[in-house]
Amino acid sequence: MIILGGSASNGLDILLSKVIGADLTKIETTKFPDGEMKVKVPELNDENVVVVQSTYSPQEKNLFELLLTCHELSRRKAKITAVIPYLAYARQNRSFTSGEAVSVDMVLDMLHAAGVRRLITVNPHKSDALAYFKGKAGIVDASKTLARAVMGQLDEPFVLAPDKGGLNLAKNAASVIKCEYTHIEKIRDNYGNVSIKKAHGGGFKGKDVIIFDDVISTGGTIALAARYAYAEGATSVCAAAVHLLMADEAYNRMKTVGVVKLFGANTIPFEKAEIADISSDIAEFIDHEKKEYD
Ligand code: R5P
């Protein structure tokens, strides 16, 4: 097995090659004068290739680099596993309003057409979104590793999921931190506006609340939950998310409402957060299925 790292691997290619003990080679990316991307895949001495490329912003560029790479590898008859730590477009897994394209299906189709037969990603927003993939799809859960980064940093921890969908993540995190957890009910309208309907449980008085979510984009969800936790008596509020997309003013939006500290995983680069390394989780997943790679 050989690791082939893309320009948006965020260092996970290096970490993975060390953990797995496999050789690492880098994809060479340049530009044609007109701006089109040129990808060159070096000669590889192994047919089992694990391509590592995250698809954070600029999503289309990073995705296209991955597609060109896999297409070239499939011309060479390589057995391709794509490790895509953050899978772009996975949140649009249905038409929320009439006529909206189901972007995750299109991305999965393109990856398969480019030769990817095995895809590994980390905490996609909806796990069943990958069911459409015509190859084999695997999901790595980073929640426990993320929770270990938080552990020991809070005096009276209390895990809060900002919506029902985040309950499993919160439950996993709370089992590591060994504290209580609950969720609040969030409503999002078709224009993306969110509001809180009700909270389940609560009891945040004197607690150091840590909000766990799969992704932070605009920071609006975390800000709403943080305001709620403070209103219910929390001593402090921190936030942890697997994927720190951090669009627009996300960081300031959270700071403004008193989010003290931010934690994330290394699926996406973000300098202002404490980052948990999930390479061992991915390596363990690959190792678990090793016989199918050989
Ligand atoms: C949605 O259900 C997700 O779990 C996140 O809560 C959401 O995508 C975060 O987006 P934003 O940071 O823009 O509120």
PDB file of C-alpha atoms and ligand atoms in Angstrom:
ATOM      1  CA  MET A   1       0.000   0.000   0.000  1.00  0.00           C
ATOM      2  CA  ILE A   2       1.236   3.494  -0.802  1.00  0.00           C
ATOM      3  CA  ILE A   3      -0.101   6.854   0.409  1.00  0.00           C
ATOM      4  CA  LEU A   4      -0.557   9.556  -2.219  1.00  0.00           C
ATOM      5  CA  GLY A   5      -1.055  12.982  -0.683  1.00  0.00           C
ATOM      6  CA  GLY A   6      -2.939  15.819  -2.344  1.00  0.00           C
ATOM      7  CA  SER A   7      -2.467  19.550  -1.843  1.00  0.00           C
ATOM      8  CA  ALA A   8      -5.440  19.660   0.560  1.00  0.00           C
ATOM      9  CA  SER A   9      -4.524  16.702   2.747  1.00  0.00           C
ATOM     10  CA  ASN A  10      -3.780  19.096   5.638  1.00  0.00           C
ATOM     11  CA  GLY A  11      -0.825  16.963   6.726  1.00  0.00           C
ATOM     12  CA  LEU A  12      -2.976  13.877   7.257  1.00  0.00           C
ATOM     13  CA  ASP A  13      -1.128  12.123   4.416  1.00  0.00           C
ATOM     14  CA  ILE A  14       2.174  12.459   6.322  1.00  0.00           C
ATOM     15  CA  LEU A  15       0.638  11.417   9.629  1.00  0.00           C
ATOM     16  CA  LEU A  16      -1.147   8.457   8.044  1.00  0.00           C
ATOM     17  CA  SER A  17       1.980   7.187   6.307  1.00  0.00           C
ATOM     18  CA  LYS A  18       3.787   7.273   9.658  1.00  0.00           C
ATOM     19  CA  VAL A  19       1.001   5.542  11.599  1.00  0.00           C
ATOM     20  CA  ILE A  20       0.430   2.894   8.918  1.00  0.00           C
ATOM     21  CA  GLY A  21       4.102   2.536   8.040  1.00  0.00           C
ATOM     22  CA  ALA A  22       3.457   2.998   4.307  1.00  0.00           C
ATOM     23  CA  ASP A  23       5.487   5.077   1.834  1.00  0.00           C
ATOM     24  CA  LEU A  24       4.258   8.567   1.009  1.00  0.00           C
ATOM     25  CA  THR A  25       4.316  10.273  -2.387  1.00  0.00           C
ATOM     26  CA  LYS A  26       2.840  13.663  -3.269  1.00  0.00           C
ATOM     27  CA  ILE A  27       0.610  14.634  -6.172  1.00  0.00           C
ATOM     28  CA  GLU A  28       2.212  17.376  -8.271  1.00  0.00           C
ATOM     29  CA  THR A  29      -0.211  20.185  -9.119  1.00  0.00           C
ATOM     30  CA  THR A  30       0.518  23.141 -11.376  1.00  0.00           C
ATOM     31  CA  LYS A  31      -1.553  25.430 -13.589  1.00  0.00           C
ATOM     32  CA  PHE A  32      -1.779  25.931 -17.322  1.00  0.00           C
ATOM     33  CA  PRO A  33      -1.473  29.584 -18.434  1.00  0.00           C
ATOM     34  CA  ASP A  34      -5.262  29.803 -18.832  1.00  0.00           C
ATOM     35  CA  GLY A  35      -5.780  28.778 -15.203  1.00  0.00           C
ATOM     36  CA  GLU A  36      -6.728  25.145 -15.767  1.00  0.00           C
ATOM     37  CA  MET A  37      -5.263  22.654 -13.332  1.00  0.00           C
ATOM     38  CA  LYS A  38      -2.536  20.228 -14.328  1.00  0.00           C
ATOM     39  CA  VAL A  39      -2.043  17.170 -12.159  1.00  0.00           C
ATOM     40  CA  LYS A  40       0.905  14.824 -12.384  1.00  0.00           C
ATOM     41  CA  VAL A  41       0.921  11.516 -10.531  1.00  0.00           C
ATOM     42  CA  PRO A  42       4.450  10.156 -10.004  1.00  0.00           C
ATOM     43  CA  GLU A  43       5.326   6.543 -10.778  1.00  0.00           C
ATOM     44  CA  LEU A  44       4.181   4.342  -7.887  1.00  0.00           C
ATOM     45  CA  ASN A  45       5.582   0.950  -6.985  1.00  0.00           C
ATOM     46  CA  ASP A  46       2.350  -0.413  -5.506  1.00  0.00           C
ATOM     47  CA  GLU A  47      -1.056  -1.035  -7.063  1.00  0.00           C
ATOM     48  CA  ASN A  48      -2.890  -0.353  -3.772  1.00  0.00           C
ATOM     49  CA  VAL A  49      -3.042   3.416  -3.554  1.00  0.00           C
ATOM     50  CA  VAL A  50      -4.595   5.422  -0.736  1.00  0.00           C
ATOM     51  CA  VAL A  51      -5.199   8.955  -2.017  1.00  0.00           C
ATOM     52  CA  VAL A  52      -5.559  11.512   0.782  1.00  0.00           C
ATOM     53  CA  GLN A  53      -7.313  14.734  -0.153  1.00  0.00           C
ATOM     54  CA  SER A  54      -9.782  16.758   1.879  1.00  0.00           C
ATOM     55  CA  THR A  55     -12.326  18.832  -0.014  1.00  0.00           C
ATOM     56  CA  TYR A  56     -12.621  21.977   2.068  1.00  0.00           C
ATOM     57  CA  SER A  57     -12.645  25.448   0.462  1.00  0.00           C
ATOM     58  CA  PRO A  58     -11.961  25.937  -2.413  1.00  0.00           C
ATOM     59  CA  GLN A  59     -14.087  22.802  -2.674  1.00  0.00           C
ATOM     60  CA  GLU A  60     -14.269  22.568  -6.477  1.00  0.00           C
ATOM     61  CA  LYS A  61     -10.509  22.930  -6.914  1.00  0.00           C
ATOM     62  CA  ASN A  62      -9.693  20.346  -4.276  1.00  0.00           C
ATOM     63  CA  LEU A  63     -12.328  17.960  -5.545  1.00  0.00           C
ATOM     64  CA  PHE A  64     -11.147  18.346  -9.133  1.00  0.00           C
ATOM     65  CA  GLU A  65      -7.537  17.623  -8.144  1.00  0.00           C
ATOM     66  CA  LEU A  66      -8.757  14.430  -6.497  1.00  0.00           C
ATOM     67  CA  LEU A  67     -10.804  13.437  -9.559  1.00  0.00           C
ATOM     68  CA  LEU A  68      -7.917  14.024 -11.994  1.00  0.00           C
ATOM     69  CA  THR A  69      -5.578  12.052  -9.727  1.00  0.00           C
ATOM     70  CA  CYS A  70      -7.925   9.097  -9.407  1.00  0.00           C
ATOM     71  CA  HIS A  71      -8.650   9.098 -13.126  1.00  0.00           C
ATOM     72  CA  GLU A  72      -4.943   8.869 -13.893  1.00  0.00           C
ATOM     73  CA  LEU A  73      -4.514   6.114 -11.281  1.00  0.00           C
ATOM     74  CA  SER A  74      -7.393   4.131 -12.743  1.00  0.00           C
ATOM     75  CA  ARG A  75      -5.782   4.367 -16.215  1.00  0.00           C
ATOM     76  CA  ARG A  76      -2.843   2.585 -14.575  1.00  0.00           C
ATOM     77  CA  LYS A  77      -5.225  -0.038 -13.142  1.00  0.00           C
ATOM     78  CA  ALA A  78      -4.480   0.936  -9.548  1.00  0.00           C
ATOM     79  CA  LYS A  79      -6.798  -0.122  -6.723  1.00  0.00           C
ATOM     80  CA  ILE A  80      -7.876   3.219  -5.370  1.00  0.00           C
ATOM     81  CA  THR A  81      -8.981   4.107  -1.875  1.00  0.00           C
ATOM     82  CA  ALA A  82      -9.872   7.777  -1.457  1.00  0.00           C
ATOM     83  CA  VAL A  83      -9.499   9.118   2.063  1.00  0.00           C
ATOM     84  CA  ILE A  84     -11.517  12.335   2.015  1.00  0.00           C
ATOM     85  CA  PRO A  85     -11.391  13.658   5.592  1.00  0.00           C
ATOM     86  CA  TYR A  86     -13.959  16.379   4.861  1.00  0.00           C
ATOM     87  CA  LEU A  87     -16.349  15.436   2.070  1.00  0.00           C
ATOM     88  CA  ALA A  88     -17.656  18.581   0.387  1.00  0.00           C
ATOM     89  CA  TYR A  89     -21.282  18.846  -0.704  1.00  0.00           C
ATOM     90  CA  ALA A  90     -22.343  16.020   1.616  1.00  0.00           C
ATOM     91  CA  ARG A  91     -24.859  18.199   3.449  1.00  0.00           C
ATOM     92  CA  GLN A  92     -27.072  18.550   0.374  1.00  0.00           C
ATOM     93  CA  ASN A  93     -28.325  14.971   0.417  1.00  0.00           C
ATOM     94  CA  ARG A  94     -31.849  15.762  -0.805  1.00  0.00           C
ATOM     95  CA  SER A  95     -33.833  18.491  -2.531  1.00  0.00           C
ATOM     96  CA  PHE A  96     -34.920  20.675   0.367  1.00  0.00           C
ATOM     97  CA  THR A  97     -36.952  22.824  -2.033  1.00  0.00           C
ATOM     98  CA  SER A  98     -38.140  21.790  -5.460  1.00  0.00           C
ATOM     99  CA  GLY A  99     -35.439  21.790  -8.123  1.00  0.00           C
ATOM    100  CA  GLU A 100     -32.379  21.742  -5.860  1.00  0.00           C
ATOM    101  CA  ALA A 101     -29.625  19.424  -7.112  1.00  0.00           C
ATOM    102  CA  VAL A 102     -28.678  16.580  -4.766  1.00  0.00           C
ATOM    103  CA  SER A 103     -25.013  17.477  -4.756  1.00  0.00           C
ATOM    104  CA  VAL A 104     -23.680  14.602  -2.663  1.00  0.00           C
ATOM    105  CA  ASP A 105     -25.004  12.063  -5.178  1.00  0.00           C
ATOM    106  CA  MET A 106     -23.290  13.901  -8.022  1.00  0.00           C
ATOM    107  CA  VAL A 107     -19.987  14.013  -6.098  1.00  0.00           C
ATOM    108  CA  LEU A 108     -20.214  10.293  -5.298  1.00  0.00           C
ATOM    109  CA  ASP A 109     -20.968   9.505  -8.953  1.00  0.00           C
ATOM    110  CA  MET A 110     -17.963  11.544 -10.118  1.00  0.00           C
ATOM    111  CA  LEU A 111     -15.643   9.821  -7.635  1.00  0.00           C
ATOM    112  CA  HIS A 112     -16.820   6.411  -8.793  1.00  0.00           C
ATOM    113  CA  ALA A 113     -16.497   7.394 -12.463  1.00  0.00           C
ATOM    114  CA  ALA A 114     -12.922   8.529 -11.758  1.00  0.00           C
ATOM    115  CA  GLY A 115     -12.099   5.054 -10.458  1.00  0.00           C
ATOM    116  CA  VAL A 116     -12.584   5.287  -6.693  1.00  0.00           C
ATOM    117  CA  ARG A 117     -13.807   1.933  -5.492  1.00  0.00           C
ATOM    118  CA  ARG A 118     -13.388   2.565  -1.771  1.00  0.00           C
ATOM    119  CA  LEU A 119     -14.104   5.856  -0.069  1.00  0.00           C
ATOM    120  CA  ILE A 120     -13.337   6.730   3.531  1.00  0.00           C
ATOM    121  CA  THR A 121     -14.561   9.926   5.111  1.00  0.00           C
ATOM    122  CA  VAL A 122     -14.960  11.346   8.607  1.00  0.00           C
ATOM    123  CA  ASN A 123     -18.290  12.157  10.271  1.00  0.00           C
ATOM    124  CA  PRO A 124     -20.345  13.225   7.255  1.00  0.00           C
ATOM    125  CA  HIS A 125     -23.390  15.245   8.243  1.00  0.00           C
ATOM    126  CA  LYS A 126     -25.728  12.361   7.369  1.00  0.00           C
ATOM    127  CA  SER A 127     -24.150   8.910   7.269  1.00  0.00           C
ATOM    128  CA  ASP A 128     -26.853   7.486   5.001  1.00  0.00           C
ATOM    129  CA  ALA A 129     -25.888  10.070   2.361  1.00  0.00           C
ATOM    130  CA  LEU A 130     -23.045   7.722   1.403  1.00  0.00           C
ATOM    131  CA  ALA A 131     -25.387   4.794   0.749  1.00  0.00           C
ATOM    132  CA  TYR A 132     -25.723   6.084  -2.821  1.00  0.00           C
ATOM    133  CA  PHE A 133     -22.012   5.416  -3.555  1.00  0.00           C
ATOM    134  CA  LYS A 134     -21.591   2.550  -6.025  1.00  0.00           C
ATOM    135  CA  GLY A 135     -18.323   1.414  -4.420  1.00  0.00           C
ATOM    136  CA  LYS A 136     -17.615   0.743  -0.776  1.00  0.00           C
ATOM    137  CA  ALA A 137     -17.957   3.660   1.627  1.00  0.00           C
ATOM    138  CA  GLY A 138     -16.624   3.755   5.172  1.00  0.00           C
ATOM    139  CA  ILE A 139     -17.131   6.318   7.906  1.00  0.00           C
ATOM    140  CA  VAL A 140     -14.571   7.162  10.568  1.00  0.00           C
ATOM    141  CA  ASP A 141     -16.004   8.560  13.786  1.00  0.00           C
ATOM    142  CA  ALA A 142     -13.746  11.240  15.272  1.00  0.00           C
ATOM    143  CA  SER A 143     -15.977  12.080  18.239  1.00  0.00           C
ATOM    144  CA  LYS A 144     -13.991  10.167  20.860  1.00  0.00           C
ATOM    145  CA  THR A 145     -10.624  11.538  19.752  1.00  0.00           C
ATOM    146  CA  LEU A 146     -12.096  15.039  19.742  1.00  0.00           C
ATOM    147  CA  ALA A 147     -13.486  14.461  23.235  1.00  0.00           C
ATOM    148  CA  ARG A 148     -10.074  13.312  24.474  1.00  0.00           C
ATOM    149  CA  ALA A 149      -8.664  16.696  23.390  1.00  0.00           C
ATOM    150  CA  VAL A 150     -11.265  18.433  25.556  1.00  0.00           C
ATOM    151  CA  MET A 151     -10.932  16.085  28.519  1.00  0.00           C
ATOM    152  CA  GLY A 152      -9.295  17.537  31.575  1.00  0.00           C
ATOM    153  CA  GLN A 153      -9.662  21.142  30.383  1.00  0.00           C
ATOM    154  CA  LEU A 154     -13.037  21.808  32.055  1.00  0.00           C
ATOM    155  CA  ASP A 155     -13.820  21.713  35.802  1.00  0.00           C
ATOM    156  CA  GLU A 156     -17.525  20.858  35.580  1.00  0.00           C
ATOM    157  CA  PRO A 157     -18.044  19.554  32.036  1.00  0.00           C
ATOM    158  CA  PHE A 158     -21.490  19.140  30.504  1.00  0.00           C
ATOM    159  CA  VAL A 159     -21.820  18.114  26.852  1.00  0.00           C
ATOM    160  CA  LEU A 160     -24.488  19.804  24.766  1.00  0.00           C
ATOM    161  CA  ALA A 161     -25.612  18.862  21.242  1.00  0.00           C
ATOM    162  CA  PRO A 162     -27.040  21.906  19.426  1.00  0.00           C
ATOM    163  CA  ASP A 163     -29.690  19.746  17.750  1.00  0.00           C
ATOM    164  CA  LYS A 164     -31.138  16.260  17.862  1.00  0.00           C
ATOM    165  CA  GLY A 165     -28.978  15.144  14.939  1.00  0.00           C
ATOM    166  CA  GLY A 166     -25.877  15.751  17.045  1.00  0.00           C
ATOM    167  CA  LEU A 167     -27.030  13.559  19.894  1.00  0.00           C
ATOM    168  CA  ASN A 168     -24.885  10.531  19.034  1.00  0.00           C
ATOM    169  CA  LEU A 169     -21.778  12.663  18.775  1.00  0.00           C
ATOM    170  CA  ALA A 170     -22.584  14.247  22.154  1.00  0.00           C
ATOM    171  CA  LYS A 171     -23.283  10.872  23.717  1.00  0.00           C
ATOM    172  CA  ASN A 172     -19.923   9.485  22.496  1.00  0.00           C
ATOM    173  CA  ALA A 173     -18.088  12.568  23.715  1.00  0.00           C
ATOM    174  CA  ALA A 174     -19.792  12.478  27.116  1.00  0.00           C
ATOM    175  CA  SER A 175     -18.843   8.813  27.529  1.00  0.00           C
ATOM    176  CA  VAL A 176     -15.167   9.758  27.107  1.00  0.00           C
ATOM    177  CA  ILE A 177     -15.314  12.904  29.242  1.00  0.00           C
ATOM    178  CA  LYS A 178     -17.499  11.053  31.751  1.00  0.00           C
ATOM    179  CA  CYS A 179     -20.132  13.718  32.211  1.00  0.00           C
ATOM    180  CA  GLU A 180     -23.799  14.416  31.521  1.00  0.00           C
ATOM    181  CA  TYR A 181     -25.093  15.342  28.096  1.00  0.00           C
ATOM    182  CA  THR A 182     -28.268  16.631  26.490  1.00  0.00           C
ATOM    183  CA  HIS A 183     -29.482  18.327  23.328  1.00  0.00           C
ATOM    184  CA  ILE A 184     -31.511  21.308  22.339  1.00  0.00           C
ATOM    185  CA  GLU A 185     -34.063  21.310  19.587  1.00  0.00           C
ATOM    186  CA  LYS A 186     -33.096  23.505  16.667  1.00  0.00           C
ATOM    187  CA  ILE A 187     -35.332  24.513  13.795  1.00  0.00           C
ATOM    188  CA  ARG A 188     -33.863  25.583  10.454  1.00  0.00           C
ATOM    189  CA  ASP A 189     -36.119  27.108   7.800  1.00  0.00           C
ATOM    190  CA  ASN A 190     -35.559  26.746   4.060  1.00  0.00           C
ATOM    191  CA  TYR A 191     -33.577  29.986   4.015  1.00  0.00           C
ATOM    192  CA  GLY A 192     -31.069  28.679   6.578  1.00  0.00           C
ATOM    193  CA  ASN A 193     -32.386  30.712   9.538  1.00  0.00           C
ATOM    194  CA  VAL A 194     -32.157  28.757  12.796  1.00  0.00           C
ATOM    195  CA  SER A 195     -33.979  29.144  16.102  1.00  0.00           C
ATOM    196  CA  ILE A 196     -34.320  27.105  19.293  1.00  0.00           C
ATOM    197  CA  LYS A 197     -37.636  25.409  19.903  1.00  0.00           C
ATOM    198  CA  LYS A 198     -36.939  23.813  23.255  1.00  0.00           C
ATOM    199  CA  ALA A 199     -34.191  22.256  25.326  1.00  0.00           C
ATOM    200  CA  HIS A 200     -34.212  18.783  26.765  1.00  0.00           C
ATOM    201  CA  GLY A 201     -33.063  18.594  30.343  1.00  0.00           C
ATOM    202  CA  GLY A 202     -30.728  21.479  30.971  1.00  0.00           C
ATOM    203  CA  GLY A 203     -29.351  22.003  34.431  1.00  0.00           C
ATOM    204  CA  PHE A 204     -26.403  24.054  33.178  1.00  0.00           C
ATOM    205  CA  LYS A 205     -26.068  26.094  36.353  1.00  0.00           C
ATOM    206  CA  GLY A 206     -22.412  26.108  37.423  1.00  0.00           C
ATOM    207  CA  LYS A 207     -21.445  23.886  34.475  1.00  0.00           C
ATOM    208  CA  ASP A 208     -18.694  24.303  31.902  1.00  0.00           C
ATOM    209  CA  VAL A 209     -20.729  23.533  28.825  1.00  0.00           C
ATOM    210  CA  ILE A 210     -18.971  22.075  25.790  1.00  0.00           C
ATOM    211  CA  ILE A 211     -21.084  22.136  22.633  1.00  0.00           C
ATOM    212  CA  PHE A 212     -20.307  19.250  20.254  1.00  0.00           C
ATOM    213  CA  ASP A 213     -21.286  19.358  16.578  1.00  0.00           C
ATOM    214  CA  ASP A 214     -20.217  17.661  13.356  1.00  0.00           C
ATOM    215  CA  VAL A 215     -19.481  20.892  11.508  1.00  0.00           C
ATOM    216  CA  ILE A 216     -19.220  24.625  12.112  1.00  0.00           C
ATOM    217  CA  SER A 217     -19.901  26.715   9.042  1.00  0.00           C
ATOM    218  CA  THR A 218     -21.215  30.201   9.855  1.00  0.00           C
ATOM    219  CA  GLY A 219     -21.035  29.556  13.604  1.00  0.00           C
ATOM    220  CA  GLY A 220     -24.713  30.502  13.895  1.00  0.00           C
ATOM    221  CA  THR A 221     -25.765  27.173  15.419  1.00  0.00           C
ATOM    222  CA  ILE A 222     -23.027  27.261  18.050  1.00  0.00           C
ATOM    223  CA  ALA A 223     -23.730  30.922  18.853  1.00  0.00           C
ATOM    224  CA  LEU A 224     -27.404  30.183  19.371  1.00  0.00           C
ATOM    225  CA  ALA A 225     -26.659  27.201  21.627  1.00  0.00           C
ATOM    226  CA  ALA A 226     -24.011  29.145  23.570  1.00  0.00           C
ATOM    227  CA  ARG A 227     -26.410  32.008  24.239  1.00  0.00           C
ATOM    228  CA  TYR A 228     -28.966  29.494  25.427  1.00  0.00           C
ATOM    229  CA  ALA A 229     -26.477  27.731  27.742  1.00  0.00           C
ATOM    230  CA  TYR A 230     -25.400  31.029  29.321  1.00  0.00           C
ATOM    231  CA  ALA A 231     -29.044  32.061  29.760  1.00  0.00           C
ATOM    232  CA  GLU A 232     -29.593  28.757  31.587  1.00  0.00           C
ATOM    233  CA  GLY A 233     -26.740  29.472  34.012  1.00  0.00           C
ATOM    234  CA  ALA A 234     -23.603  27.950  32.431  1.00  0.00           C
ATOM    235  CA  THR A 235     -20.314  29.157  33.955  1.00  0.00           C
ATOM    236  CA  SER A 236     -18.470  28.879  30.644  1.00  0.00           C
ATOM    237  CA  VAL A 237     -19.140  27.640  27.122  1.00  0.00           C
ATOM    238  CA  CYS A 238     -16.641  26.025  24.725  1.00  0.00           C
ATOM    239  CA  ALA A 239     -17.303  24.456  21.324  1.00  0.00           C
ATOM    240  CA  ALA A 240     -15.957  21.383  19.550  1.00  0.00           C
ATOM    241  CA  ALA A 241     -16.660  20.277  15.993  1.00  0.00           C
ATOM    242  CA  VAL A 242     -15.095  17.647  13.785  1.00  0.00           C
ATOM    243  CA  HIS A 243     -15.036  19.898  10.717  1.00  0.00           C
ATOM    244  CA  LEU A 244     -14.159  23.564  11.207  1.00  0.00           C
ATOM    245  CA  LEU A 245     -15.324  25.096   7.929  1.00  0.00           C
ATOM    246  CA  MET A 246     -15.420  28.524   9.588  1.00  0.00           C
ATOM    247  CA  ALA A 247     -17.137  30.483   6.839  1.00  0.00           C
ATOM    248  CA  ASP A 248     -17.585  34.255   6.978  1.00  0.00           C
ATOM    249  CA  GLU A 249     -17.326  35.640  10.482  1.00  0.00           C
ATOM    250  CA  ALA A 250     -17.873  32.297  12.227  1.00  0.00           C
ATOM    251  CA  TYR A 251     -15.060  32.687  14.748  1.00  0.00           C
ATOM    252  CA  ASN A 252     -16.041  36.223  15.788  1.00  0.00           C
ATOM    253  CA  ARG A 253     -19.724  35.266  15.873  1.00  0.00           C
ATOM    254  CA  MET A 254     -18.926  32.627  18.477  1.00  0.00           C
ATOM    255  CA  LYS A 255     -16.473  34.816  20.400  1.00  0.00           C
ATOM    256  CA  THR A 256     -19.067  37.593  20.640  1.00  0.00           C
ATOM    257  CA  VAL A 257     -21.475  35.344  22.529  1.00  0.00           C
ATOM    258  CA  GLY A 258     -18.761  34.180  24.912  1.00  0.00           C
ATOM    259  CA  VAL A 259     -17.460  30.922  23.447  1.00  0.00           C
ATOM    260  CA  VAL A 260     -14.220  30.619  25.378  1.00  0.00           C
ATOM    261  CA  LYS A 261     -12.344  27.995  23.405  1.00  0.00           C
ATOM    262  CA  LEU A 262     -12.706  26.057  20.171  1.00  0.00           C
ATOM    263  CA  PHE A 263     -11.677  22.463  19.430  1.00  0.00           C
ATOM    264  CA  GLY A 264     -11.610  20.697  16.067  1.00  0.00           C
ATOM    265  CA  ALA A 265     -10.116  17.791  14.136  1.00  0.00           C
ATOM    266  CA  ASN A 266      -7.430  18.006  11.453  1.00  0.00           C
ATOM    267  CA  THR A 267      -9.830  17.364   8.563  1.00  0.00           C
ATOM    268  CA  ILE A 268      -9.700  21.094   7.741  1.00  0.00           C
ATOM    269  CA  PRO A 269      -6.964  23.605   8.641  1.00  0.00           C
ATOM    270  CA  PHE A 270      -7.913  26.265  11.189  1.00  0.00           C
ATOM    271  CA  GLU A 271      -5.278  27.959  13.315  1.00  0.00           C
ATOM    272  CA  LYS A 272      -7.371  29.450  16.097  1.00  0.00           C
ATOM    273  CA  ALA A 273      -8.591  26.124  17.469  1.00  0.00           C
ATOM    274  CA  GLU A 274      -7.010  23.344  19.477  1.00  0.00           C
ATOM    275  CA  ILE A 275      -6.733  20.541  16.945  1.00  0.00           C
ATOM    276  CA  ALA A 276      -7.113  16.810  17.610  1.00  0.00           C
ATOM    277  CA  ASP A 277      -5.182  14.490  15.296  1.00  0.00           C
ATOM    278  CA  ILE A 278      -7.457  11.796  13.878  1.00  0.00           C
ATOM    279  CA  SER A 279      -4.849   9.994  11.755  1.00  0.00           C
ATOM    280  CA  SER A 280      -4.889   7.007  14.135  1.00  0.00           C
ATOM    281  CA  ASP A 281      -8.673   6.696  13.771  1.00  0.00           C
ATOM    282  CA  ILE A 282      -8.317   6.604   9.985  1.00  0.00           C
ATOM    283  CA  ALA A 283      -5.351   4.228  10.152  1.00  0.00           C
ATOM    284  CA  GLU A 284      -7.273   1.915  12.483  1.00  0.00           C
ATOM    285  CA  PHE A 285     -10.161   1.898  10.035  1.00  0.00           C
ATOM    286  CA  ILE A 286      -7.847   1.050   7.127  1.00  0.00           C
ATOM    287  CA  ASP A 287      -6.090  -1.598   9.202  1.00  0.00           C
ATOM    288  CA  HIS A 288      -9.412  -3.148  10.161  1.00  0.00           C
ATOM    289  CA  GLU A 289     -10.219  -3.714   6.499  1.00  0.00           C
ATOM    290  CA  LYS A 290      -6.629  -4.448   5.500  1.00  0.00           C
ATOM    291  CA  LYS A 291      -7.241  -7.845   3.924  1.00  0.00           C
ATOM    292  CA  GLU A 292      -9.377  -6.154   1.281  1.00  0.00           C
ATOM    293  CA  TYR A 293      -6.510  -3.812   0.351  1.00  0.00           C
ATOM    294  CA  ASP A 294      -3.916  -6.514  -0.163  1.00  0.00           C
TER     295      ASP A 294
HETATM  296  C1  R5P B   1     -26.595  20.966  11.001  1.00  0.00           C
HETATM  297  O1  R5P B   1     -27.542  20.273  11.372  1.00  0.00           O
HETATM  298  C2  R5P B   1     -25.189  20.707  11.406  1.00  0.00           C
HETATM  299  O2  R5P B   1     -25.080  19.674  12.332  1.00  0.00           O
HETATM  300  C3  R5P B   1     -24.535  21.956  11.947  1.00  0.00           C
HETATM  301  O3  R5P B   1     -25.147  22.301  13.158  1.00  0.00           O
HETATM  302  C4  R5P B   1     -24.637  23.108  10.974  1.00  0.00           C
HETATM  303  O4  R5P B   1     -24.346  22.721   9.678  1.00  0.00           O
HETATM  304  C5  R5P B   1     -23.698  24.220  11.399  1.00  0.00           C
HETATM  305  O5  R5P B   1     -23.845  25.287  10.508  1.00  0.00           O
HETATM  306  P1  R5P B   1     -23.642  26.759  11.002  1.00  0.00           P
HETATM  307  O6  R5P B   1     -22.305  26.851  11.675  1.00  0.00           O
HETATM  308  O7  R5P B   1     -23.727  27.583   9.766  1.00  0.00           O
HETATM  309  O8  R5P B   1     -24.759  27.100  11.939  1.00  0.00           O
END
